[in-house]
Short mmCIF file of C-alpha atoms in Angstrom, two decimals:
data_model
loop_
_atom_site.label_atom_id
_atom_site.label_comp_id
_atom_site.label_asym_id
_atom_site.label_seq_id
_atom_site.Cartn_x
_atom_site.Cartn_y
_atom_site.Cartn_z
CA UNK A 1 136.78 138.93 153.65
CA UNK A 2 138.77 141.72 152.59
CA UNK A 3 140.13 143.35 155.72
CA UNK A 4 140.06 142.28 159.95
CA UNK A 5 138.41 144.49 162.38
CA UNK A 6 138.68 142.66 165.19
CA UNK A 7 141.18 145.54 167.19
CA UNK A 8 144.32 143.37 169.79
CA UNK A 9 146.04 145.72 172.50
CA UNK A 10 148.97 144.05 174.47
CA UNK A 11 149.99 145.44 178.47
CA UNK A 12 152.10 143.77 181.26
CA UNK A 13 152.39 140.45 181.65
CA UNK A 14 151.35 139.81 177.23
CA UNK A 15 153.48 142.59 176.21
CA UNK A 16 156.79 140.97 177.19
CA UNK A 17 155.80 137.50 176.39
CA UNK A 18 154.02 137.58 173.88
CA UNK A 19 155.37 140.59 171.74
CA UNK A 20 159.08 141.28 172.42
CA UNK A 21 160.22 138.71 174.86
CA UNK A 22 160.19 135.69 171.03
CA UNK A 23 162.38 138.60 169.37
CA UNK A 24 165.18 140.12 172.39
CA UNK A 25 166.34 136.64 173.99
CA UNK A 26 167.90 132.34 173.07
CA UNK A 27 168.65 132.57 169.65
CA UNK A 28 166.69 136.01 168.28
CA UNK A 29 168.73 137.96 170.46
CA UNK A 30 172.08 136.19 169.79
CA UNK A 31 170.88 136.72 166.41
CA UNK A 32 171.69 140.98 166.99
CA UNK A 33 175.20 140.33 167.59
CA UNK A 34 175.31 142.42 170.74
CA UNK A 35 174.17 142.08 174.92
CA UNK A 36 170.80 142.69 174.64
CA UNK A 37 168.85 143.62 178.70
CA UNK A 38 165.28 143.30 178.16
CA UNK A 39 163.25 144.47 181.47
CA UNK A 40 166.70 145.36 183.83
CA UNK A 41 165.11 148.34 185.81
CA UNK A 42 165.24 151.40 184.30
CA UNK A 43 167.30 153.96 185.26
CA UNK A 44 169.17 150.54 183.39
CA UNK A 45 172.35 150.28 185.07
CA UNK A 46 175.26 147.68 183.80
CA UNK A 47 178.33 146.72 186.71
CA UNK A 48 181.72 146.06 186.16
CA UNK A 49 183.56 144.46 188.43
CA UNK A 50 187.41 144.79 188.62
CA UNK A 51 189.02 142.20 190.55
CA UNK A 52 192.49 142.81 192.00
CA UNK A 53 194.87 141.22 188.96
CA UNK A 54 197.26 139.81 192.34
CA UNK A 55 195.87 137.82 195.02
CA UNK A 56 198.35 135.73 194.95
CA UNK A 57 200.40 135.91 198.66
CA UNK A 58 203.23 133.95 200.57
CA UNK A 59 201.52 132.13 203.56
CA UNK A 60 203.30 133.06 206.31
CA UNK A 61 200.84 134.08 208.88
CA UNK A 62 196.93 134.25 210.23
CA UNK A 63 194.80 137.18 209.80
CA UNK A 64 194.17 139.40 206.83
CA UNK A 65 195.81 141.16 203.72
CA UNK A 66 192.98 141.00 201.80
CA UNK A 67 194.29 144.47 201.09
CA UNK A 68 191.77 147.48 198.97
CA UNK A 69 188.46 145.77 198.64
CA UNK A 70 187.82 144.72 194.36
CA UNK A 71 187.12 148.41 192.21
CA UNK A 72 183.80 148.86 190.75
CA UNK A 73 182.99 150.31 187.86
CA UNK A 74 179.23 151.37 186.72
CA UNK A 75 177.63 152.37 184.01
CA UNK A 76 174.05 153.98 182.93
CA UNK A 77 172.38 153.42 179.96
CA UNK A 78 169.86 156.00 178.89
CA UNK A 79 167.05 155.08 177.81
CA UNK A 80 163.87 156.59 176.00
CA UNK A 81 160.91 156.37 175.15
CA UNK A 82 159.90 155.32 171.22
CA UNK A 83 156.79 155.05 169.65
CA UNK A 84 156.45 152.34 165.96
CA UNK A 85 153.41 153.30 164.23
CA UNK A 86 152.94 151.55 160.70
CA UNK A 87 149.18 152.41 159.09
CA UNK A 88 148.37 149.72 155.96
CA UNK A 89 144.89 150.08 153.79
CA UNK A 90 143.24 147.08 154.69
CA UNK A 91 142.85 145.54 151.88
CA UNK A 92 146.91 145.48 151.86
CA UNK A 93 146.68 144.40 155.25
CA UNK A 94 144.36 141.32 154.65
CA UNK A 95 146.72 140.21 151.34
CA UNK A 96 149.84 140.35 153.66
CA UNK A 97 148.09 138.55 157.20
CA UNK A 98 146.22 136.32 154.91
CA UNK A 99 149.99 135.59 152.93
CA UNK A 100 151.26 134.23 156.53
CA UNK A 101 148.86 132.24 157.72
CA UNK A 102 149.69 130.49 153.97
CA UNK A 103 152.43 130.09 154.02
CA UNK A 104 152.39 127.80 156.77
CA UNK A 105 151.70 123.78 156.07
CA UNK A 106 149.30 123.09 159.79
CA UNK A 107 146.53 125.50 158.12
CA UNK A 108 143.10 124.32 157.60
CA UNK A 109 142.20 127.45 155.09
CA UNK A 110 138.04 126.66 155.47
CA UNK A 111 138.88 127.45 158.62
CA UNK A 112 140.80 130.14 159.70
CA UNK A 113 140.17 130.88 163.35
CA UNK A 114 141.15 134.62 165.38
CA UNK A 115 144.49 133.12 166.99
CA UNK A 116 145.73 132.35 164.16
CA UNK A 117 144.53 135.34 162.19
CA UNK A 118 146.19 137.12 165.09
CA UNK A 119 149.52 135.51 165.41
CA UNK A 120 149.91 136.80 162.01
CA UNK A 121 149.51 139.61 163.07
CA UNK A 122 151.05 140.34 165.06
CA UNK A 123 153.75 138.00 164.02
CA UNK A 124 153.48 141.14 160.67
CA UNK A 125 154.48 144.38 163.33
CA UNK A 126 156.92 142.20 165.28
CA UNK A 127 159.11 141.77 161.99
CA UNK A 128 158.96 145.43 161.71
CA UNK A 129 159.51 147.14 165.28
CA UNK A 130 162.79 144.67 165.43
CA UNK A 131 164.27 145.31 162.53
CA UNK A 132 164.15 149.17 163.17
CA UNK A 133 165.55 148.54 166.77
CA UNK A 134 168.39 146.78 165.29
CA UNK A 135 169.35 149.48 162.05
CA UNK A 136 168.29 151.95 164.92
CA UNK A 137 170.84 150.87 167.61
CA UNK A 138 173.50 151.42 164.77
CA UNK A 139 173.00 154.48 163.56
CA UNK A 140 170.40 156.68 165.98
CA UNK A 141 171.34 159.54 166.26
CA UNK A 142 169.38 161.62 168.20
CA UNK A 143 170.16 165.32 167.35
CA UNK A 144 169.28 164.29 164.24
CA UNK A 145 165.73 166.13 162.90
CA UNK A 146 164.01 162.75 161.26
CA UNK A 147 165.09 159.34 159.97
CA UNK A 148 166.65 157.15 163.49
CA UNK A 149 166.56 159.61 166.06
CA UNK A 150 164.66 157.96 168.11
CA UNK A 151 168.02 157.03 170.53
CA UNK A 152 171.90 156.82 169.62
CA UNK A 153 172.79 154.43 168.61
CA UNK A 154 176.96 153.14 168.44
CA UNK A 155 177.99 154.88 165.57
CA UNK A 156 177.22 158.21 167.37
CA UNK A 157 179.62 156.81 170.64
CA UNK A 158 181.71 155.93 168.02
CA UNK A 159 181.10 159.37 166.50
CA UNK A 160 181.63 161.88 169.67
CA UNK A 161 184.17 159.60 171.27
CA UNK A 162 187.38 160.24 168.89
CA UNK A 163 188.33 163.13 170.13
CA UNK A 164 188.71 161.55 173.09
CA UNK A 165 191.17 159.45 171.86
CA UNK A 166 189.77 156.22 174.12
CA UNK A 167 190.21 153.74 170.72
CA UNK A 168 192.71 152.96 168.57
CA UNK A 169 190.57 155.08 165.60
CA UNK A 170 191.87 154.83 161.81
CA UNK A 171 190.37 156.25 158.31
CA UNK A 172 190.80 154.44 154.82
CA UNK A 173 189.93 156.34 151.13
CA UNK A 174 187.48 154.65 149.38
CA UNK A 175 190.88 152.99 146.97
CA UNK A 176 191.42 150.96 148.66
CA UNK A 177 188.03 148.62 148.75
CA UNK A 178 189.36 148.25 144.91
CA UNK A 179 191.91 145.14 146.84
CA UNK A 180 190.23 142.17 149.00
CA UNK A 181 193.33 141.63 150.01
CA UNK A 182 193.37 145.32 151.64
CA UNK A 183 190.59 143.88 153.76
CA UNK A 184 193.08 141.67 155.95
CA UNK A 185 195.11 144.21 156.18
CA UNK A 186 192.76 146.45 157.86
CA UNK A 187 191.60 143.39 160.12
CA UNK A 188 195.60 142.31 161.01
CA UNK A 189 196.00 146.36 161.84
CA UNK A 190 192.46 146.25 163.68
CA UNK A 191 194.87 143.79 166.09
CA UNK A 192 197.68 145.07 166.31
CA UNK A 193 196.98 148.50 167.97
CA UNK A 194 193.97 147.19 169.88
CA UNK A 195 194.38 147.88 173.07
CA UNK A 196 196.08 144.06 175.33
CA UNK A 197 192.54 143.13 177.49
CA UNK A 198 190.88 143.35 173.78
CA UNK A 199 193.22 141.04 172.75
CA UNK A 200 194.04 138.90 175.47
CA UNK A 201 190.10 139.15 175.52
CA UNK A 202 190.44 136.15 171.94
CA UNK A 203 189.51 132.59 174.46
CA UNK A 204 186.05 133.79 175.59
CA UNK A 205 184.75 133.30 171.98
CA UNK A 206 183.61 137.01 172.21
CA UNK A 207 185.41 139.00 170.01
CA UNK A 208 184.19 140.26 166.96
CA UNK A 209 184.38 142.14 163.81
CA UNK A 210 181.44 144.31 162.56
CA UNK A 211 181.85 145.08 159.20
CA UNK A 212 179.64 146.92 156.94
CA UNK A 213 178.66 144.87 153.28
CA UNK A 214 181.44 146.09 151.49
CA UNK A 215 184.04 145.31 153.68
CA UNK A 216 181.82 141.71 153.97
CA UNK A 217 182.25 141.46 150.71
CA UNK A 218 185.69 142.41 150.25
CA UNK A 219 186.48 139.02 152.45
CA UNK A 220 184.72 136.79 150.28
CA UNK A 221 186.53 137.54 147.00
CA UNK A 222 189.92 137.99 149.27
CA UNK A 223 188.97 133.88 150.16
CA UNK A 224 187.32 133.19 146.93
CA UNK A 225 190.87 134.27 145.10
CA UNK A 226 192.99 131.20 147.56
CA UNK A 227 192.99 128.04 144.68
CA UNK A 228 192.25 125.13 147.36
CA UNK A 229 188.84 123.44 147.36
CA UNK A 230 187.67 125.17 150.58
CA UNK A 231 187.33 128.69 148.58
CA UNK A 232 185.83 126.93 145.42
CA UNK A 233 183.52 125.12 147.26
CA UNK A 234 183.11 129.03 149.11
CA UNK A 235 182.77 130.49 145.70
CA UNK A 236 179.82 127.48 144.84
CA UNK A 237 177.68 127.87 147.68
CA UNK A 238 178.15 130.20 150.18
CA UNK A 239 179.63 131.03 153.07
CA UNK A 240 177.26 130.33 156.46
CA UNK A 241 179.56 132.89 158.11
CA UNK A 242 183.44 134.17 158.02
CA UNK A 243 185.53 134.62 161.02
CA UNK A 244 189.43 135.30 160.67
CA UNK A 245 192.24 133.86 162.51
CA UNK A 246 189.06 132.74 164.46
CA UNK A 247 187.47 136.13 165.70
CA UNK A 248 183.60 136.24 163.32
CA UNK A 249 182.60 138.28 160.84
CA UNK A 250 179.78 139.97 160.86
CA UNK A 251 177.70 141.38 157.86
CA UNK A 252 175.81 144.75 160.57
CA UNK A 253 173.51 144.86 157.32
CA UNK A 254 172.99 148.02 157.26
CA UNK A 255 172.02 148.61 154.02
CA UNK A 256 170.81 151.95 153.26
CA UNK A 257 170.44 152.37 156.36
CA UNK A 258 173.65 154.88 156.33
CA UNK A 259 172.12 156.98 153.76
CA UNK A 260 172.18 160.30 154.87
CA UNK A 261 173.53 160.35 157.70
CA UNK A 262 176.94 161.78 158.61
CA UNK A 263 178.15 158.34 160.41
CA UNK A 264 180.63 156.56 157.49
CA UNK A 265 178.74 154.31 154.95
CA UNK A 266 182.53 151.74 155.65
CA UNK A 267 183.41 150.84 159.12
CA UNK A 268 184.69 147.71 160.70
CA UNK A 269 184.98 147.67 164.81
CA UNK A 270 186.83 145.25 166.71
CA UNK A 271 185.43 145.00 170.11
CA UNK A 272 183.70 141.68 172.19
CA UNK A 273 180.38 141.38 171.80
CA UNK A 274 179.48 142.04 175.48
CA UNK A 275 180.93 145.34 175.21
CA UNK A 276 177.84 145.99 173.21
CA UNK A 277 175.14 147.52 174.94
CA UNK A 278 171.17 147.38 174.63
CA UNK A 279 168.94 147.90 176.26
CA UNK A 280 164.67 147.21 175.78
CA UNK A 281 162.00 147.34 178.99
CA UNK A 282 158.37 146.97 178.39
CA UNK A 283 157.76 147.30 182.18
CA UNK A 284 158.71 150.57 183.85
CA UNK A 285 156.98 152.43 182.20
CA UNK A 286 153.08 153.20 181.92
CA UNK A 287 151.64 153.24 178.74
CA UNK A 288 153.61 150.77 176.92
CA UNK A 289 151.72 148.72 174.77
CA UNK A 290 151.18 147.21 171.35
CA UNK A 291 147.94 148.48 169.66
CA UNK A 292 146.49 146.85 165.98
CA UNK A 293 143.00 147.75 165.48
CA UNK A 294 140.50 148.51 162.13
CA UNK A 295 140.04 152.61 162.03
CA UNK A 296 136.74 152.05 159.67
CA UNK A 297 137.26 156.00 158.62
CA UNK A 298 140.37 155.82 157.36
CA UNK A 299 139.86 152.33 156.07
CA UNK A 300 143.04 151.35 156.87
CA UNK A 301 144.05 149.59 159.41
CA UNK A 302 146.82 150.85 162.83
CA UNK A 303 149.67 149.19 164.48
CA UNK A 304 151.08 150.97 167.06
CA UNK A 305 153.39 150.13 169.96
CA UNK A 306 154.97 151.71 172.73
CA UNK A 307 158.48 151.37 175.05
CA UNK A 308 161.35 152.02 176.53
CA UNK A 309 164.91 151.67 174.14
CA UNK A 310 169.19 152.84 174.43
CA UNK A 311 172.32 151.56 173.78
CA UNK A 312 175.74 152.11 174.23
CA UNK A 313 179.11 151.26 174.74
CA UNK A 314 180.42 150.01 178.04
CA UNK A 315 183.71 150.30 177.79
CA UNK A 316 185.29 152.91 174.67
CA UNK A 317 189.49 151.55 175.23
CA UNK A 318 188.07 148.17 174.43
CA UNK A 319 187.49 149.64 170.78
CA UNK A 320 188.90 149.03 167.62
CA UNK A 321 188.13 150.97 164.87
CA UNK A 322 188.27 151.16 160.98
CA UNK A 323 186.86 153.54 158.80
CA UNK A 324 186.11 155.27 155.52
CA UNK A 325 187.35 159.15 155.83
#
């Protein structure tokens, strides 16, 4: 057997439970590092309530003196219909699927059932779709003629907001990245110039420094230079996660995704992770599906996913941003 011919199609509840929900909810969603809204009604609207800041009053007599109602803000996320397609030669496709099965200890290789083949095929395509959603939510630009242009990403929102001066925006020169200590100066600068509401959010445990891989590496080198046992252990064993003054430092892992874009190749973003929202919908639009089939004319295995996705920054004033000039 050198190819897989059984067609598979996921729609409705299967599209939700088998394909998308595993990487858009629970621990997998947390790995994205942002707030994920999955299968919220379209158009997806996020409600933000700003309660009265001073509601305590002297109790002098009966009656109502609650004043005006709490202020409600809302932001509508624009979702775009997107399509993901992959094609593999039959022999290559079978090898990739077979490798996924062979890596499992609980599989009888002499008796491969259709369900195990289906799970391996689905996992292969799901991984590709998940990674492309993650990359697009950062570097997406619908104005681009090619590349990740299905929906606008967070960097596009920051690009558009710079002229409005809605958030703290700082640029730095590439020469600064030769000094590991500079990354700490950068963190301090973003913190000191951030909106006071950002600083107040630290106690909630959701503030995050989102950094490109070069800044993440620079911070690791800075920690390596400390002459303590913990620095030695970190140099030898590596570090599972970094933080600065209790605020997690997250590597956005964009690598080559930034190549060919107009976005800065190095940046650091301080915000509450709930302020960055990714929305994916697989239920509210006809034709949403995941399909996998074999094309005998081309001797090719093909995969296609159709769904809706979009992302945005809820409140740009709750952002402190530094980037390569």
